Amino acid sequence: MPKPDIHQLEERVLALMGEFRRLKEENQGLSTEVDRLNSEKETLVNEKSIHQDDQGRLSQLEKLNKKNEKDKKVMRTKILALIKNLEKFDPA
């Protein structure tokens, strides 16, 4: 088996070093992208929590609004009844 000459070995080493540098740069870029995505994920998780709280509050307000609408109708009916009674009332 013939031994590879020193020039071929040097070329292979240089090629491997170049590939190593390229992969290292790619790895750094991917690490930066992972950090950015993790930060974005954290932001989205926080926003989701805020929106869930808002949604719960909105649900409570909707229930309260329905209750107030019912109370308003009852009060309106009572007031109309009182007005009719006052109209019928003859102080003389």
mmCIF file of N, CA and C in Angstrom:
data_model
loop_
_atom_site.group_PDB
_atom_site.id
_atom_site.type_symbol
_atom_site.label_atom_id
_atom_site.label_comp_id
_atom_site.label_asym_id
_atom_site.label_seq_id
_atom_site.Cartn_x
_atom_site.Cartn_y
_atom_site.Cartn_z
ATOM 1 N N MET A 1 0.841 -1.173 0.000
ATOM 2 C CA MET A 1 0.000 0.000 0.000
ATOM 3 C C MET A 1 0.887 1.237 0.000
ATOM 4 N N PRO A 2 0.693 2.103 -0.973
ATOM 5 C CA PRO A 2 1.569 3.275 -1.064
ATOM 6 C C PRO A 2 1.197 4.307 -0.005
ATOM 7 N N LYS A 3 2.217 4.945 0.501
ATOM 8 C CA LYS A 3 2.005 5.993 1.503
ATOM 9 C C LYS A 3 1.618 7.287 0.791
ATOM 10 N N PRO A 4 0.562 8.007 1.359
ATOM 11 C CA PRO A 4 0.215 9.284 0.740
ATOM 12 C C PRO A 4 1.347 10.284 0.959
ATOM 13 N N ASP A 5 1.561 11.099 -0.047
ATOM 14 C CA ASP A 5 2.660 12.056 0.122
ATOM 15 C C ASP A 5 2.223 13.222 1.014
ATOM 16 N N ILE A 6 3.181 13.957 1.463
ATOM 17 C CA ILE A 6 2.977 15.033 2.437
ATOM 18 C C ILE A 6 2.059 16.115 1.888
ATOM 19 N N HIS A 7 2.086 16.363 0.591
ATOM 20 C CA HIS A 7 1.251 17.402 -0.022
ATOM 21 C C HIS A 7 -0.232 17.020 0.030
ATOM 22 N N GLN A 8 -0.496 15.733 -0.237
ATOM 23 C CA GLN A 8 -1.875 15.266 -0.163
ATOM 24 C C GLN A 8 -2.383 15.384 1.281
ATOM 25 N N LEU A 9 -1.541 15.028 2.238
ATOM 26 C CA LEU A 9 -1.931 15.130 3.644
ATOM 27 C C LEU A 9 -2.179 16.584 4.034
ATOM 28 N N GLU A 10 -1.327 17.477 3.577
ATOM 29 C CA GLU A 10 -1.510 18.899 3.872
ATOM 30 C C GLU A 10 -2.829 19.406 3.288
ATOM 31 N N GLU A 11 -3.141 19.020 2.053
ATOM 32 C CA GLU A 11 -4.394 19.434 1.415
ATOM 33 C C GLU A 11 -5.602 18.916 2.192
ATOM 34 N N ARG A 12 -5.499 17.656 2.635
ATOM 35 C CA ARG A 12 -6.603 17.079 3.409
ATOM 36 C C ARG A 12 -6.768 17.788 4.751
ATOM 37 N N VAL A 13 -5.664 18.078 5.385
ATOM 38 C CA VAL A 13 -5.718 18.777 6.678
ATOM 39 C C VAL A 13 -6.318 20.173 6.481
ATOM 40 N N LEU A 14 -5.878 20.888 5.438
ATOM 41 C CA LEU A 14 -6.413 22.207 5.156
ATOM 42 C C LEU A 14 -7.918 22.135 4.839
ATOM 43 N N ALA A 15 -8.322 21.121 4.093
ATOM 44 C CA ALA A 15 -9.734 20.951 3.771
ATOM 45 C C ALA A 15 -10.538 20.670 5.046
ATOM 46 N N LEU A 16 -9.987 19.828 5.898
ATOM 47 C CA LEU A 16 -10.659 19.521 7.160
ATOM 48 C C LEU A 16 -10.745 20.752 8.064
ATOM 49 N N MET A 17 -9.698 21.548 8.099
ATOM 50 C CA MET A 17 -9.713 22.774 8.902
ATOM 51 C C MET A 17 -10.746 23.758 8.358
ATOM 52 N N GLY A 18 -10.816 23.864 7.041
ATOM 53 C CA GLY A 18 -11.815 24.744 6.425
ATOM 54 C C GLY A 18 -13.226 24.274 6.750
ATOM 55 N N GLU A 19 -13.447 22.977 6.667
ATOM 56 C CA GLU A 19 -14.767 22.417 6.998
ATOM 57 C C GLU A 19 -15.081 22.638 8.480
ATOM 58 N N PHE A 20 -14.054 22.485 9.334
ATOM 59 C CA PHE A 20 -14.241 22.724 10.764
ATOM 60 C C PHE A 20 -14.666 24.168 11.012
ATOM 61 N N ARG A 21 -14.012 25.123 10.367
ATOM 62 C CA ARG A 21 -14.359 26.540 10.534
ATOM 63 C C ARG A 21 -15.788 26.813 10.058
ATOM 64 N N ARG A 22 -16.135 26.235 8.899
ATOM 65 C CA ARG A 22 -17.479 26.423 8.362
ATOM 66 C C ARG A 22 -18.525 25.868 9.330
ATOM 67 N N LEU A 23 -18.274 24.677 9.847
ATOM 68 C CA LEU A 23 -19.219 24.060 10.777
ATOM 69 C C LEU A 23 -19.290 24.840 12.094
ATOM 70 N N LYS A 24 -18.159 25.373 12.524
ATOM 71 C CA LYS A 24 -18.133 26.173 13.751
ATOM 72 C C LYS A 24 -18.970 27.436 13.569
ATOM 73 N N GLU A 25 -18.814 28.114 12.429
ATOM 74 C CA GLU A 25 -19.605 29.316 12.144
ATOM 75 C C GLU A 25 -21.092 28.974 12.041
ATOM 76 N N GLU A 26 -21.401 27.864 11.384
ATOM 77 C CA GLU A 26 -22.793 27.430 11.272
ATOM 78 C C GLU A 26 -23.364 27.131 12.652
ATOM 79 N N ASN A 27 -22.568 26.481 13.489
ATOM 80 C CA ASN A 27 -22.993 26.161 14.850
ATOM 81 C C ASN A 27 -23.260 27.435 15.656
ATOM 82 N N GLN A 28 -22.400 28.444 15.498
ATOM 83 C CA GLN A 28 -22.615 29.704 16.201
ATOM 84 C C GLN A 28 -23.896 30.379 15.724
ATOM 85 N N GLY A 29 -24.126 30.350 14.408
ATOM 86 C CA GLY A 29 -25.352 30.926 13.866
ATOM 87 C C GLY A 29 -26.589 30.194 14.388
ATOM 88 N N LEU A 30 -26.517 28.884 14.435
ATOM 89 C CA LEU A 30 -27.639 28.100 14.939
ATOM 90 C C LEU A 30 -27.856 28.335 16.435
ATOM 91 N N SER A 31 -26.759 28.473 17.179
ATOM 92 C CA SER A 31 -26.884 28.768 18.611
ATOM 93 C C SER A 31 -27.566 30.116 18.828
ATOM 94 N N THR A 32 -27.194 31.101 18.024
ATOM 95 C CA THR A 32 -27.834 32.415 18.100
ATOM 96 C C THR A 32 -29.317 32.303 17.781
ATOM 97 N N GLU A 33 -29.643 31.528 16.760
ATOM 98 C CA GLU A 33 -31.045 31.325 16.366
ATOM 99 C C GLU A 33 -31.826 30.625 17.484
ATOM 100 N N VAL A 34 -31.221 29.635 18.123
ATOM 101 C CA VAL A 34 -31.873 28.936 19.240
ATOM 102 C C VAL A 34 -32.135 29.916 20.386
ATOM 103 N N ASP A 35 -31.155 30.749 20.696
ATOM 104 C CA ASP A 35 -31.336 31.746 21.758
ATOM 105 C C ASP A 35 -32.479 32.703 21.422
ATOM 106 N N ARG A 36 -32.533 33.144 20.170
ATOM 107 C CA ARG A 36 -33.599 34.051 19.740
ATOM 108 C C ARG A 36 -34.962 33.371 19.851
ATOM 109 N N LEU A 37 -35.037 32.126 19.407
ATOM 110 C CA LEU A 37 -36.295 31.390 19.467
ATOM 111 C C LEU A 37 -36.724 31.126 20.908
ATOM 112 N N ASN A 38 -35.768 30.834 21.789
ATOM 113 C CA ASN A 38 -36.096 30.641 23.206
ATOM 114 C C ASN A 38 -36.628 31.927 23.822
ATOM 115 N N SER A 39 -36.026 33.029 23.453
ATOM 116 C CA SER A 39 -36.495 34.326 23.949
ATOM 117 C C SER A 39 -37.905 34.607 23.432
ATOM 118 N N GLU A 40 -38.128 34.326 22.155
ATOM 119 C CA GLU A 40 -39.452 34.526 21.566
ATOM 120 C C GLU A 40 -40.483 33.612 22.237
ATOM 121 N N LYS A 41 -40.076 32.388 22.524
ATOM 122 C CA LYS A 41 -40.965 31.440 23.203
ATOM 123 C C LYS A 41 -41.350 31.971 24.578
ATOM 124 N N GLU A 42 -40.382 32.484 25.309
ATOM 125 C CA GLU A 42 -40.652 33.032 26.643
ATOM 126 C C GLU A 42 -41.630 34.205 26.548
ATOM 127 N N THR A 43 -41.429 35.053 25.567
ATOM 128 C CA THR A 43 -42.339 36.183 25.362
ATOM 129 C C THR A 43 -43.750 35.687 25.071
ATOM 130 N N LEU A 44 -43.858 34.692 24.200
ATOM 131 C CA LEU A 44 -45.171 34.154 23.841
ATOM 132 C C LEU A 44 -45.844 33.473 25.032
ATOM 133 N N VAL A 45 -45.064 32.784 25.851
ATOM 134 C CA VAL A 45 -45.630 32.142 27.050
ATOM 135 C C VAL A 45 -46.171 33.213 27.998
ATOM 136 N N ASN A 46 -45.426 34.296 28.164
ATOM 137 C CA ASN A 46 -45.884 35.389 29.021
ATOM 138 C C ASN A 46 -47.154 36.027 28.463
ATOM 139 N N GLU A 47 -47.176 36.253 27.148
ATOM 140 C CA GLU A 47 -48.360 36.833 26.524
ATOM 141 C C GLU A 47 -49.558 35.898 26.662
ATOM 142 N N LYS A 48 -49.326 34.607 26.526
ATOM 143 C CA LYS A 48 -50.412 33.629 26.672
ATOM 144 C C LYS A 48 -50.997 33.708 28.075
ATOM 145 N N SER A 49 -50.129 33.805 29.061
ATOM 146 C CA SER A 49 -50.594 33.910 30.446
ATOM 147 C C SER A 49 -51.422 35.174 30.644
ATOM 148 N N ILE A 50 -50.956 36.270 30.091
ATOM 149 C CA ILE A 50 -51.685 37.536 30.204
ATOM 150 C C ILE A 50 -53.040 37.425 29.521
ATOM 151 N N HIS A 51 -53.059 36.802 28.327
ATOM 152 C CA HIS A 51 -54.314 36.667 27.591
ATOM 153 C C HIS A 51 -55.291 35.741 28.318
ATOM 154 N N GLN A 52 -54.758 34.712 28.967
ATOM 155 C CA GLN A 52 -55.634 33.823 29.731
ATOM 156 C C GLN A 52 -56.250 34.576 30.899
ATOM 157 N N ASP A 53 -55.444 35.403 31.562
ATOM 158 C CA ASP A 53 -55.969 36.221 32.662
ATOM 159 C C ASP A 53 -57.034 37.186 32.138
ATOM 160 N N ASP A 54 -56.744 37.813 31.001
ATOM 161 C CA ASP A 54 -57.701 38.743 30.391
ATOM 162 C C ASP A 54 -58.988 38.018 29.998
ATOM 163 N N GLN A 55 -58.842 36.819 29.476
ATOM 164 C CA GLN A 55 -60.008 36.054 29.058
ATOM 165 C C GLN A 55 -60.867 35.686 30.278
ATOM 166 N N GLY A 56 -60.215 35.316 31.376
ATOM 167 C CA GLY A 56 -60.953 35.027 32.604
ATOM 168 C C GLY A 56 -61.686 36.260 33.105
ATOM 169 N N ARG A 57 -61.015 37.380 33.074
ATOM 170 C CA ARG A 57 -61.632 38.646 33.515
ATOM 171 C C ARG A 57 -62.791 39.010 32.591
ATOM 172 N N LEU A 58 -62.618 38.823 31.301
ATOM 173 C CA LEU A 58 -63.676 39.120 30.341
ATOM 174 C C LEU A 58 -64.899 38.240 30.607
ATOM 175 N N SER A 59 -64.660 36.982 30.904
ATOM 176 C CA SER A 59 -65.754 36.070 31.212
ATOM 177 C C SER A 59 -66.516 36.543 32.453
ATOM 178 N N GLN A 60 -65.780 36.967 33.468
ATOM 179 C CA GLN A 60 -66.417 37.481 34.684
ATOM 180 C C GLN A 60 -67.240 38.731 34.363
ATOM 181 N N LEU A 61 -66.685 39.612 33.551
ATOM 182 C CA LEU A 61 -67.397 40.840 33.197
ATOM 183 C C LEU A 61 -68.654 40.547 32.380
ATOM 184 N N GLU A 62 -68.573 39.548 31.495
ATOM 185 C CA GLU A 62 -69.747 39.175 30.710
ATOM 186 C C GLU A 62 -70.858 38.646 31.627
ATOM 187 N N LYS A 63 -70.491 37.820 32.598
ATOM 188 C CA LYS A 63 -71.483 37.301 33.555
ATOM 189 C C LYS A 63 -72.089 38.440 34.358
ATOM 190 N N LEU A 64 -71.245 39.348 34.804
ATOM 191 C CA LEU A 64 -71.726 40.497 35.571
ATOM 192 C C LEU A 64 -72.644 41.369 34.717
ATOM 193 N N ASN A 65 -72.299 41.538 33.457
ATOM 194 C CA ASN A 65 -73.127 42.327 32.548
ATOM 195 C C ASN A 65 -74.505 41.686 32.371
ATOM 196 N N LYS A 66 -74.543 40.363 32.208
ATOM 197 C CA LYS A 66 -75.821 39.669 32.079
ATOM 198 C C LYS A 66 -76.658 39.851 33.334
ATOM 199 N N LYS A 67 -76.014 39.725 34.497
ATOM 200 C CA LYS A 67 -76.721 39.916 35.764
ATOM 201 C C LYS A 67 -77.255 41.341 35.861
ATOM 202 N N ASN A 68 -76.448 42.301 35.480
ATOM 203 C CA ASN A 68 -76.879 43.699 35.515
ATOM 204 C C ASN A 68 -78.040 43.948 34.556
ATOM 205 N N GLU A 69 -78.006 43.319 33.385
ATOM 206 C CA GLU A 69 -79.112 43.458 32.430
ATOM 207 C C GLU A 69 -80.404 42.907 33.028
ATOM 208 N N LYS A 70 -80.312 41.749 33.696
ATOM 209 C CA LYS A 70 -81.503 41.178 34.339
ATOM 210 C C LYS A 70 -82.008 42.101 35.440
ATOM 211 N N ASP A 71 -81.073 42.597 36.259
ATOM 212 C CA ASP A 71 -81.458 43.520 37.336
ATOM 213 C C ASP A 71 -82.099 44.784 36.763
ATOM 214 N N LYS A 72 -81.565 45.254 35.664
ATOM 215 C CA LYS A 72 -82.091 46.460 35.015
ATOM 216 C C LYS A 72 -83.529 46.233 34.553
ATOM 217 N N LYS A 73 -83.791 45.063 33.961
ATOM 218 C CA LYS A 73 -85.144 44.743 33.514
ATOM 219 C C LYS A 73 -86.108 44.665 34.697
ATOM 220 N N VAL A 74 -85.663 44.036 35.784
ATOM 221 C CA VAL A 74 -86.507 43.931 36.983
ATOM 222 C C VAL A 74 -86.803 45.317 37.535
ATOM 223 N N MET A 75 -85.780 46.155 37.636
ATOM 224 C CA MET A 75 -85.958 47.514 38.156
ATOM 225 C C MET A 75 -86.896 48.318 37.252
ATOM 226 N N ARG A 76 -86.744 48.187 35.950
ATOM 227 C CA ARG A 76 -87.592 48.909 35.007
ATOM 228 C C ARG A 76 -89.059 48.491 35.190
ATOM 229 N N THR A 77 -89.278 47.183 35.346
ATOM 230 C CA THR A 77 -90.638 46.676 35.560
ATOM 231 C C THR A 77 -91.218 47.236 36.848
ATOM 232 N N LYS A 78 -90.425 47.242 37.914
ATOM 233 C CA LYS A 78 -90.892 47.766 39.202
ATOM 234 C C LYS A 78 -91.189 49.257 39.111
ATOM 235 N N ILE A 79 -90.334 49.998 38.442
ATOM 236 C CA ILE A 79 -90.526 51.447 38.304
ATOM 237 C C ILE A 79 -91.787 51.732 37.493
ATOM 238 N N LEU A 80 -91.974 50.979 36.401
ATOM 239 C CA LEU A 80 -93.194 51.165 35.602
ATOM 240 C C LEU A 80 -94.440 50.861 36.421
ATOM 241 N N ALA A 81 -94.375 49.827 37.241
ATOM 242 C CA ALA A 81 -95.506 49.489 38.108
ATOM 243 C C ALA A 81 -95.754 50.612 39.105
ATOM 244 N N LEU A 82 -94.703 51.168 39.682
ATOM 245 C CA LEU A 82 -94.852 52.283 40.625
ATOM 246 C C LEU A 82 -95.450 53.507 39.936
ATOM 247 N N ILE A 83 -94.992 53.793 38.721
ATOM 248 C CA ILE A 83 -95.523 54.939 37.981
ATOM 249 C C ILE A 83 -97.015 54.742 37.712
ATOM 250 N N LYS A 84 -97.418 53.547 37.321
ATOM 251 C CA LYS A 84 -98.834 53.273 37.066
ATOM 252 C C LYS A 84 -99.644 53.442 38.348
ATOM 253 N N ASN A 85 -99.097 52.953 39.457
ATOM 254 C CA ASN A 85 -99.784 53.102 40.743
ATOM 255 C C ASN A 85 -99.906 54.572 41.130
ATOM 256 N N LEU A 86 -98.867 55.351 40.846
ATOM 257 C CA LEU A 86 -98.921 56.786 41.158
ATOM 258 C C LEU A 86 -99.945 57.487 40.280
ATOM 259 N N GLU A 87 -100.030 57.082 39.029
ATOM 260 C CA GLU A 87 -101.017 57.681 38.130
ATOM 261 C C GLU A 87 -102.443 57.365 38.583
ATOM 262 N N LYS A 88 -102.647 56.186 39.153
ATOM 263 C CA LYS A 88 -103.970 55.774 39.635
ATOM 264 C C LYS A 88 -104.312 56.429 40.976
ATOM 265 N N PHE A 89 -103.263 56.806 41.695
ATOM 266 C CA PHE A 89 -103.465 57.352 43.035
ATOM 267 C C PHE A 89 -104.165 58.699 42.953
ATOM 268 N N ASP A 90 -105.223 58.828 43.735
ATOM 269 C CA ASP A 90 -105.978 60.077 43.750
ATOM 270 C C ASP A 90 -105.976 60.590 45.187
ATOM 271 N N PRO A 91 -105.183 61.619 45.481
ATOM 272 C CA PRO A 91 -105.073 62.093 46.867
ATOM 273 C C PRO A 91 -106.367 62.749 47.372
ATOM 274 N N ALA A 92 -107.276 63.049 46.517
ATOM 275 C CA ALA A 92 -108.492 63.752 46.961
ATOM 276 C C ALA A 92 -109.493 62.814 47.490
#
